[in-house]
mmCIF file of N, CA and C in Angstrom:
data_model
loop_
_atom_site.group_PDB
_atom_site.id
_atom_site.type_symbol
_atom_site.label_atom_id
_atom_site.label_comp_id
_atom_site.label_asym_id
_atom_site.label_seq_id
_atom_site.Cartn_x
_atom_site.Cartn_y
_atom_site.Cartn_z
ATOM 1 N N MET P 1 -63.162 82.099 -62.621
ATOM 2 C CA MET P 1 -63.536 82.979 -61.512
ATOM 3 C C MET P 1 -62.749 82.556 -60.273
ATOM 4 N N SER P 2 -62.160 83.512 -59.577
ATOM 5 C CA SER P 2 -61.418 83.151 -58.381
ATOM 6 C C SER P 2 -62.323 83.290 -57.167
ATOM 7 N N GLY P 3 -61.939 82.620 -56.134
ATOM 8 C CA GLY P 3 -62.706 82.643 -54.897
ATOM 9 C C GLY P 3 -61.839 82.081 -53.793
ATOM 10 N N PRO P 4 -62.442 81.717 -52.707
ATOM 11 C CA PRO P 4 -61.678 81.153 -51.600
ATOM 12 C C PRO P 4 -60.944 79.881 -52.031
ATOM 13 N N THR P 5 -59.707 79.787 -51.624
ATOM 14 C CA THR P 5 -58.906 78.602 -51.925
ATOM 15 C C THR P 5 -59.189 77.503 -50.909
ATOM 16 N N THR P 6 -58.669 76.334 -51.195
ATOM 17 C CA THR P 6 -58.780 75.220 -50.253
ATOM 18 C C THR P 6 -58.166 75.615 -48.908
ATOM 19 N N ASP P 7 -57.049 76.344 -48.953
ATOM 20 C CA ASP P 7 -56.406 76.787 -47.703
ATOM 21 C C ASP P 7 -57.284 77.782 -46.944
ATOM 22 N N ASP P 8 -57.996 78.645 -47.663
ATOM 23 C CA ASP P 8 -58.915 79.588 -47.011
ATOM 24 C C ASP P 8 -60.028 78.832 -46.285
ATOM 25 N N VAL P 9 -60.569 77.827 -46.958
ATOM 26 C CA VAL P 9 -61.643 77.027 -46.367
ATOM 27 C C VAL P 9 -61.113 76.250 -45.161
ATOM 28 N N ARG P 10 -59.924 75.669 -45.292
ATOM 29 C CA ARG P 10 -59.308 74.926 -44.184
ATOM 30 C C ARG P 10 -59.083 75.850 -42.987
ATOM 31 N N ALA P 11 -58.641 77.077 -43.240
ATOM 32 C CA ALA P 11 -58.419 78.031 -42.148
ATOM 33 C C ALA P 11 -59.738 78.356 -41.444
ATOM 34 N N PHE P 12 -60.802 78.546 -42.222
ATOM 35 C CA PHE P 12 -62.102 78.823 -41.612
ATOM 36 C C PHE P 12 -62.561 77.639 -40.767
ATOM 37 N N PHE P 13 -62.495 76.434 -41.341
ATOM 38 C CA PHE P 13 -62.913 75.243 -40.595
ATOM 39 C C PHE P 13 -62.062 75.045 -39.346
ATOM 40 N N GLY P 14 -60.759 75.286 -39.460
ATOM 41 C CA GLY P 14 -59.876 75.148 -38.301
ATOM 42 C C GLY P 14 -60.247 76.119 -37.190
ATOM 43 N N ALA P 15 -60.531 77.369 -37.551
ATOM 44 C CA ALA P 15 -60.929 78.360 -36.551
ATOM 45 C C ALA P 15 -62.261 77.982 -35.910
ATOM 46 N N PHE P 16 -63.206 77.524 -36.719
ATOM 47 C CA PHE P 16 -64.508 77.106 -36.197
ATOM 48 C C PHE P 16 -64.329 75.932 -35.231
ATOM 49 N N LEU P 17 -63.582 74.941 -35.672
ATOM 50 C CA LEU P 17 -63.354 73.748 -34.859
ATOM 51 C C LEU P 17 -62.644 74.096 -33.554
ATOM 52 N N ASN P 18 -61.619 74.917 -33.628
ATOM 53 C CA ASN P 18 -60.889 75.280 -32.416
ATOM 54 C C ASN P 18 -61.742 76.077 -31.443
ATOM 55 N N GLN P 19 -62.650 76.899 -31.960
ATOM 56 C CA GLN P 19 -63.563 77.615 -31.071
ATOM 57 C C GLN P 19 -64.474 76.634 -30.343
ATOM 58 N N LYS P 20 -64.981 75.633 -31.072
ATOM 59 C CA LYS P 20 -65.831 74.610 -30.440
ATOM 60 C C LYS P 20 -65.057 73.853 -29.365
ATOM 61 N N LEU P 21 -63.819 73.494 -29.664
ATOM 62 C CA LEU P 21 -62.994 72.778 -28.690
ATOM 63 C C LEU P 21 -62.726 73.651 -27.467
ATOM 64 N N GLN P 22 -62.403 74.917 -27.692
ATOM 65 C CA GLN P 22 -62.146 75.841 -26.597
ATOM 66 C C GLN P 22 -63.394 76.007 -25.731
ATOM 67 N N ASP P 23 -64.565 76.098 -26.369
ATOM 68 C CA ASP P 23 -65.821 76.238 -25.626
ATOM 69 C C ASP P 23 -66.053 75.041 -24.695
ATOM 70 N N ARG P 24 -65.529 73.882 -25.070
ATOM 71 C CA ARG P 24 -65.673 72.672 -24.249
ATOM 72 C C ARG P 24 -64.494 72.476 -23.306
ATOM 73 N N GLY P 25 -63.582 73.454 -23.263
ATOM 74 C CA GLY P 25 -62.432 73.362 -22.374
ATOM 75 C C GLY P 25 -61.357 72.420 -22.874
ATOM 76 N N GLN P 26 -61.348 72.146 -24.172
ATOM 77 C CA GLN P 26 -60.354 71.259 -24.767
ATOM 78 C C GLN P 26 -59.294 72.075 -25.483
ATOM 79 N N ARG P 27 -58.164 71.436 -25.692
ATOM 80 C CA ARG P 27 -57.051 72.101 -26.353
ATOM 81 C C ARG P 27 -57.323 72.235 -27.853
ATOM 82 N N PRO P 28 -56.891 73.357 -28.422
ATOM 83 C CA PRO P 28 -57.076 73.535 -29.867
ATOM 84 C C PRO P 28 -56.149 72.605 -30.655
ATOM 85 N N LEU P 29 -56.529 72.347 -31.875
ATOM 86 C CA LEU P 29 -55.709 71.544 -32.775
ATOM 87 C C LEU P 29 -54.700 72.449 -33.468
ATOM 88 N N ARG P 30 -53.501 71.965 -33.608
ATOM 89 C CA ARG P 30 -52.480 72.747 -34.308
ATOM 90 C C ARG P 30 -52.454 72.418 -35.793
ATOM 91 N N ASP P 31 -52.923 71.230 -36.131
ATOM 92 C CA ASP P 31 -52.841 70.773 -37.510
ATOM 93 C C ASP P 31 -54.106 70.005 -37.863
ATOM 94 N N LEU P 32 -54.557 70.165 -39.080
ATOM 95 C CA LEU P 32 -55.700 69.408 -39.589
ATOM 96 C C LEU P 32 -55.241 68.648 -40.828
ATOM 97 N N PRO P 33 -54.753 67.425 -40.649
ATOM 98 C CA PRO P 33 -54.328 66.657 -41.822
ATOM 99 C C PRO P 33 -55.523 66.314 -42.705
ATOM 100 N N ASP P 34 -55.255 66.051 -43.961
ATOM 101 C CA ASP P 34 -56.321 65.766 -44.917
ATOM 102 C C ASP P 34 -57.222 64.617 -44.482
ATOM 103 N N ASP P 35 -56.683 63.643 -43.774
ATOM 104 C CA ASP P 35 -57.484 62.474 -43.375
ATOM 105 C C ASP P 35 -58.143 62.636 -42.004
ATOM 106 N N TYR P 36 -58.116 63.835 -41.437
ATOM 107 C CA TYR P 36 -58.743 64.083 -40.139
ATOM 108 C C TYR P 36 -60.258 64.020 -40.306
ATOM 109 N N ASP P 37 -60.899 63.111 -39.588
ATOM 110 C CA ASP P 37 -62.352 62.941 -39.669
ATOM 111 C C ASP P 37 -63.001 63.737 -38.546
ATOM 112 N N LEU P 38 -63.763 64.735 -38.925
ATOM 113 C CA LEU P 38 -64.367 65.651 -37.960
ATOM 114 C C LEU P 38 -65.339 64.972 -37.003
ATOM 115 N N LEU P 39 -66.048 63.944 -37.470
ATOM 116 C CA LEU P 39 -67.019 63.256 -36.614
ATOM 117 C C LEU P 39 -66.385 62.112 -35.836
ATOM 118 N N LEU P 40 -65.611 61.260 -36.520
ATOM 119 C CA LEU P 40 -65.016 60.114 -35.836
ATOM 120 C C LEU P 40 -64.007 60.528 -34.764
ATOM 121 N N SER P 41 -63.397 61.689 -34.940
ATOM 122 C CA SER P 41 -62.443 62.193 -33.946
ATOM 123 C C SER P 41 -63.153 62.659 -32.679
ATOM 124 N N GLY P 42 -64.452 62.912 -32.798
ATOM 125 C CA GLY P 42 -65.202 63.443 -31.668
ATOM 126 C C GLY P 42 -65.114 64.955 -31.548
ATOM 127 N N ALA P 43 -64.418 65.587 -32.489
ATOM 128 C CA ALA P 43 -64.271 67.041 -32.438
ATOM 129 C C ALA P 43 -65.622 67.739 -32.651
ATOM 130 N N LEU P 44 -66.445 67.174 -33.514
ATOM 131 C CA LEU P 44 -67.770 67.720 -33.778
ATOM 132 C C LEU P 44 -68.791 66.592 -33.746
ATOM 133 N N ASP P 45 -70.002 66.921 -33.327
ATOM 134 C CA ASP P 45 -71.099 65.971 -33.502
ATOM 135 C C ASP P 45 -71.840 66.391 -34.769
ATOM 136 N N SER P 46 -72.840 65.636 -35.161
ATOM 137 C CA SER P 46 -73.508 65.921 -36.436
ATOM 138 C C SER P 46 -74.175 67.304 -36.448
ATOM 139 N N LEU P 47 -74.715 67.733 -35.328
ATOM 140 C CA LEU P 47 -75.341 69.052 -35.266
ATOM 141 C C LEU P 47 -74.292 70.157 -35.428
ATOM 142 N N ALA P 48 -73.154 70.015 -34.769
ATOM 143 C CA ALA P 48 -72.092 71.010 -34.889
ATOM 144 C C ALA P 48 -71.511 71.012 -36.305
ATOM 145 N N PHE P 49 -71.495 69.847 -36.958
ATOM 146 C CA PHE P 49 -71.028 69.776 -38.342
ATOM 147 C C PHE P 49 -71.947 70.603 -39.252
ATOM 148 N N VAL P 50 -73.246 70.423 -39.095
ATOM 149 C CA VAL P 50 -74.214 71.200 -39.887
ATOM 150 C C VAL P 50 -74.052 72.686 -39.574
ATOM 151 N N GLU P 51 -73.860 73.010 -38.314
ATOM 152 C CA GLU P 51 -73.649 74.408 -37.915
ATOM 153 C C GLU P 51 -72.401 74.973 -38.596
ATOM 154 N N MET P 52 -71.329 74.176 -38.661
ATOM 155 C CA MET P 52 -70.095 74.623 -39.293
ATOM 156 C C MET P 52 -70.314 74.889 -40.786
ATOM 157 N N MET P 53 -71.072 74.018 -41.437
ATOM 158 C CA MET P 53 -71.313 74.195 -42.865
ATOM 159 C C MET P 53 -72.183 75.423 -43.135
ATOM 160 N N MET P 54 -73.159 75.656 -42.295
ATOM 161 C CA MET P 54 -73.989 76.856 -42.443
ATOM 162 C C MET P 54 -73.160 78.110 -42.201
ATOM 163 N N ALA P 55 -72.282 78.056 -41.198
ATOM 164 C CA ALA P 55 -71.411 79.202 -40.902
ATOM 165 C C ALA P 55 -70.461 79.462 -42.070
ATOM 166 N N ALA P 56 -69.976 78.405 -42.716
ATOM 167 C CA ALA P 56 -69.093 78.585 -43.875
ATOM 168 C C ALA P 56 -69.845 79.276 -45.008
ATOM 169 N N GLY P 57 -71.075 78.856 -45.258
ATOM 170 C CA GLY P 57 -71.877 79.504 -46.291
ATOM 171 C C GLY P 57 -72.082 80.979 -46.009
ATOM 172 N N GLU P 58 -72.344 81.296 -44.748
ATOM 173 C CA GLU P 58 -72.525 82.699 -44.368
ATOM 174 C C GLU P 58 -71.213 83.469 -44.465
ATOM 175 N N HIS P 59 -70.127 82.860 -43.987
ATOM 176 C CA HIS P 59 -68.819 83.519 -43.992
ATOM 177 C C HIS P 59 -68.369 83.852 -45.414
ATOM 178 N N PHE P 60 -68.534 82.881 -46.326
ATOM 179 C CA PHE P 60 -68.092 83.074 -47.700
ATOM 180 C C PHE P 60 -69.199 83.626 -48.604
ATOM 181 N N ASP P 61 -70.358 83.894 -48.008
ATOM 182 C CA ASP P 61 -71.504 84.477 -48.711
ATOM 183 C C ASP P 61 -71.913 83.664 -49.936
ATOM 184 N N ARG P 62 -71.967 82.348 -49.757
ATOM 185 C CA ARG P 62 -72.395 81.444 -50.830
ATOM 186 C C ARG P 62 -73.100 80.242 -50.233
ATOM 187 N N GLU P 63 -74.072 79.719 -50.954
ATOM 188 C CA GLU P 63 -74.726 78.481 -50.548
ATOM 189 C C GLU P 63 -73.848 77.310 -50.976
ATOM 190 N N ILE P 64 -73.697 76.331 -50.112
ATOM 191 C CA ILE P 64 -72.891 75.154 -50.412
ATOM 192 C C ILE P 64 -73.840 73.986 -50.640
ATOM 193 N N ASP P 65 -73.758 73.400 -51.816
ATOM 194 C CA ASP P 65 -74.634 72.300 -52.217
ATOM 195 C C ASP P 65 -73.861 70.982 -52.104
ATOM 196 N N PHE P 66 -74.326 70.096 -51.238
ATOM 197 C CA PHE P 66 -73.618 68.845 -50.972
ATOM 198 C C PHE P 66 -74.108 67.670 -51.796
ATOM 199 N N GLU P 67 -74.958 67.917 -52.757
ATOM 200 C CA GLU P 67 -75.546 66.843 -53.548
ATOM 201 C C GLU P 67 -74.494 65.942 -54.204
ATOM 202 N N ASN P 68 -73.399 66.505 -54.681
ATOM 203 C CA ASN P 68 -72.394 65.730 -55.414
ATOM 204 C C ASN P 68 -71.199 65.299 -54.566
ATOM 205 N N LEU P 69 -71.256 65.497 -53.267
ATOM 206 C CA LEU P 69 -70.153 65.089 -52.397
ATOM 207 C C LEU P 69 -70.382 63.668 -51.906
ATOM 208 N N ASP P 70 -69.370 62.829 -52.061
ATOM 209 C CA ASP P 70 -69.424 61.452 -51.590
ATOM 210 C C ASP P 70 -69.615 61.463 -50.074
ATOM 211 N N PRO P 71 -70.677 60.843 -49.550
ATOM 212 C CA PRO P 71 -70.943 60.854 -48.108
ATOM 213 C C PRO P 71 -69.783 60.301 -47.271
ATOM 214 N N GLU P 72 -69.010 59.398 -47.839
ATOM 215 C CA GLU P 72 -67.869 58.847 -47.098
ATOM 216 C C GLU P 72 -66.720 59.845 -46.998
ATOM 217 N N GLN P 73 -66.709 60.845 -47.850
ATOM 218 C CA GLN P 73 -65.661 61.864 -47.839
ATOM 219 C C GLN P 73 -66.094 63.134 -47.109
ATOM 220 N N MET P 74 -67.367 63.233 -46.808
ATOM 221 C CA MET P 74 -67.948 64.466 -46.295
ATOM 222 C C MET P 74 -67.301 64.966 -45.007
ATOM 223 N N THR P 75 -66.885 64.080 -44.134
ATOM 224 C CA THR P 75 -66.362 64.523 -42.845
ATOM 225 C C THR P 75 -64.842 64.512 -42.780
ATOM 226 N N LEU P 76 -64.178 64.170 -43.879
ATOM 227 C CA LEU P 76 -62.710 64.208 -43.937
ATOM 228 C C LEU P 76 -62.279 65.605 -44.366
ATOM 229 N N ILE P 77 -61.422 66.223 -43.597
ATOM 230 C CA ILE P 77 -61.103 67.635 -43.794
ATOM 231 C C ILE P 77 -60.523 67.942 -45.180
ATOM 232 N N GLY P 78 -59.660 67.104 -45.707
ATOM 233 C CA GLY P 78 -59.057 67.372 -47.016
ATOM 234 C C GLY P 78 -60.086 67.384 -48.135
ATOM 235 N N PRO P 79 -60.807 66.268 -48.328
ATOM 236 C CA PRO P 79 -61.828 66.261 -49.381
ATOM 237 C C PRO P 79 -62.925 67.306 -49.161
ATOM 238 N N LEU P 80 -63.290 67.545 -47.920
ATOM 239 C CA LEU P 80 -64.329 68.531 -47.621
ATOM 240 C C LEU P 80 -63.864 69.934 -48.018
ATOM 241 N N CYS P 81 -62.641 70.304 -47.677
ATOM 242 C CA CYS P 81 -62.119 71.631 -48.033
ATOM 243 C C CYS P 81 -62.031 71.800 -49.545
ATOM 244 N N LEU P 82 -61.587 70.767 -50.247
ATOM 245 C CA LEU P 82 -61.497 70.827 -51.696
ATOM 246 C C LEU P 82 -62.882 70.998 -52.301
ATOM 247 N N PHE P 83 -63.841 70.206 -51.849
ATOM 248 C CA PHE P 83 -65.206 70.288 -52.366
ATOM 249 C C PHE P 83 -65.812 71.669 -52.126
ATOM 250 N N VAL P 84 -65.664 72.176 -50.905
ATOM 251 C CA VAL P 84 -66.258 73.477 -50.574
ATOM 252 C C VAL P 84 -65.598 74.592 -51.380
ATOM 253 N N SER P 85 -64.274 74.560 -51.517
ATOM 254 C CA SER P 85 -63.611 75.614 -52.296
ATOM 255 C C SER P 85 -64.050 75.565 -53.757
ATOM 256 N N GLU P 86 -64.266 74.360 -54.301
ATOM 257 C CA GLU P 86 -64.771 74.254 -55.669
ATOM 258 C C GLU P 86 -66.192 74.813 -55.770
ATOM 259 N N GLN P 87 -67.019 74.537 -54.762
ATOM 260 C CA GLN P 87 -68.379 75.081 -54.746
ATOM 261 C C GLN P 87 -68.352 76.611 -54.716
ATOM 262 N N LEU P 88 -67.433 77.162 -53.958
ATOM 263 C CA LEU P 88 -67.377 78.609 -53.773
ATOM 264 C C LEU P 88 -66.831 79.349 -54.975
ATOM 265 N N THR P 89 -66.167 78.646 -55.891
ATOM 266 C CA THR P 89 -65.606 79.307 -57.070
ATOM 267 C C THR P 89 -66.478 79.138 -58.304
ATOM 268 N N GLN P 90 -67.592 78.410 -58.190
ATOM 269 C CA GLN P 90 -68.504 78.273 -59.326
ATOM 270 C C GLN P 90 -69.211 79.600 -59.559
ATOM 271 N N PRO P 91 -69.539 79.882 -60.829
ATOM 272 C CA PRO P 91 -70.251 81.134 -61.125
ATOM 273 C C PRO P 91 -71.582 81.203 -60.381
ATOM 274 N N ARG P 92 -71.937 82.374 -59.981
ATOM 275 C CA ARG P 92 -73.218 82.597 -59.319
ATOM 276 C C ARG P 92 -74.106 83.368 -60.295
ATOM 277 N N TRP P 93 -75.276 82.840 -60.550
ATOM 278 C CA TRP P 93 -76.211 83.482 -61.464
ATOM 279 C C TRP P 93 -77.046 84.502 -60.707
ATOM 280 N N ARG P 94 -77.740 85.331 -61.422
ATOM 281 C CA ARG P 94 -78.499 86.420 -60.805
ATOM 282 C C ARG P 94 -79.447 85.960 -59.710
ATOM 283 N N ASP P 95 -80.012 84.764 -59.844
ATOM 284 C CA ASP P 95 -80.953 84.298 -58.825
ATOM 285 C C ASP P 95 -80.256 83.661 -57.640
ATOM 286 N N GLY P 96 -78.908 83.648 -57.654
ATOM 287 C CA GLY P 96 -78.157 83.084 -56.537
ATOM 288 C C GLY P 96 -77.753 81.648 -56.748
ATOM 289 N N ALA P 97 -78.264 80.976 -57.787
ATOM 290 C CA ALA P 97 -77.898 79.586 -58.047
ATOM 291 C C ALA P 97 -76.459 79.530 -58.561
ATOM 292 N N THR P 98 -75.819 78.403 -58.335
ATOM 293 C CA THR P 98 -74.470 78.205 -58.845
ATOM 294 C C THR P 98 -74.488 77.067 -59.845
ATOM 295 N N GLY P 99 -73.477 77.005 -60.686
ATOM 296 C CA GLY P 99 -73.394 75.917 -61.638
ATOM 297 C C GLY P 99 -72.630 76.348 -62.870
ATOM 298 N N SER P 100 -72.535 75.433 -63.836
ATOM 299 C CA SER P 100 -71.755 75.712 -65.016
ATOM 300 C C SER P 100 -72.571 76.335 -66.136
ATOM 301 N N SER P 101 -73.864 76.351 -66.021
ATOM 302 C CA SER P 101 -74.692 76.974 -67.052
ATOM 303 C C SER P 101 -75.860 77.689 -66.384
ATOM 304 N N PRO P 102 -76.403 78.700 -67.081
ATOM 305 C CA PRO P 102 -77.529 79.432 -66.484
ATOM 306 C C PRO P 102 -78.715 78.514 -66.256
ATOM 307 N N PRO P 103 -79.465 78.747 -65.184
ATOM 308 C CA PRO P 103 -80.650 77.935 -64.932
ATOM 309 C C PRO P 103 -81.710 78.183 -65.996
ATOM 310 N N PHE P 104 -82.516 77.175 -66.246
ATOM 311 C CA PHE P 104 -83.601 77.299 -67.210
ATOM 312 C C PHE P 104 -84.792 77.947 -66.551
ATOM 313 N N GLY P 105 -85.628 78.563 -67.326
ATOM 314 C CA GLY P 105 -86.873 79.061 -66.761
ATOM 315 C C GLY P 105 -87.135 80.433 -67.020
#
């Protein structure tokens, strides 16, 4: 099943991040290298990070489940974009759940 690519997710995150920076009167970023840490850089605080993830779910019309994401990789743009794009390409079952097999019940 095809879905948003890693580049699509990176573009969304970049636009979200640049809007936040612009709202604070800061210059936008031209590049988001894979090792760019969204929290340690000060670009986002933890609340804005959660807001960005919720906005991504709404934008791509899918729930993003972070259960299997390494917490140390969560705020690094490269691993985060890869993880989210993989989440967005998983099959969606009738009840909205995602995964490799139909839910039981």
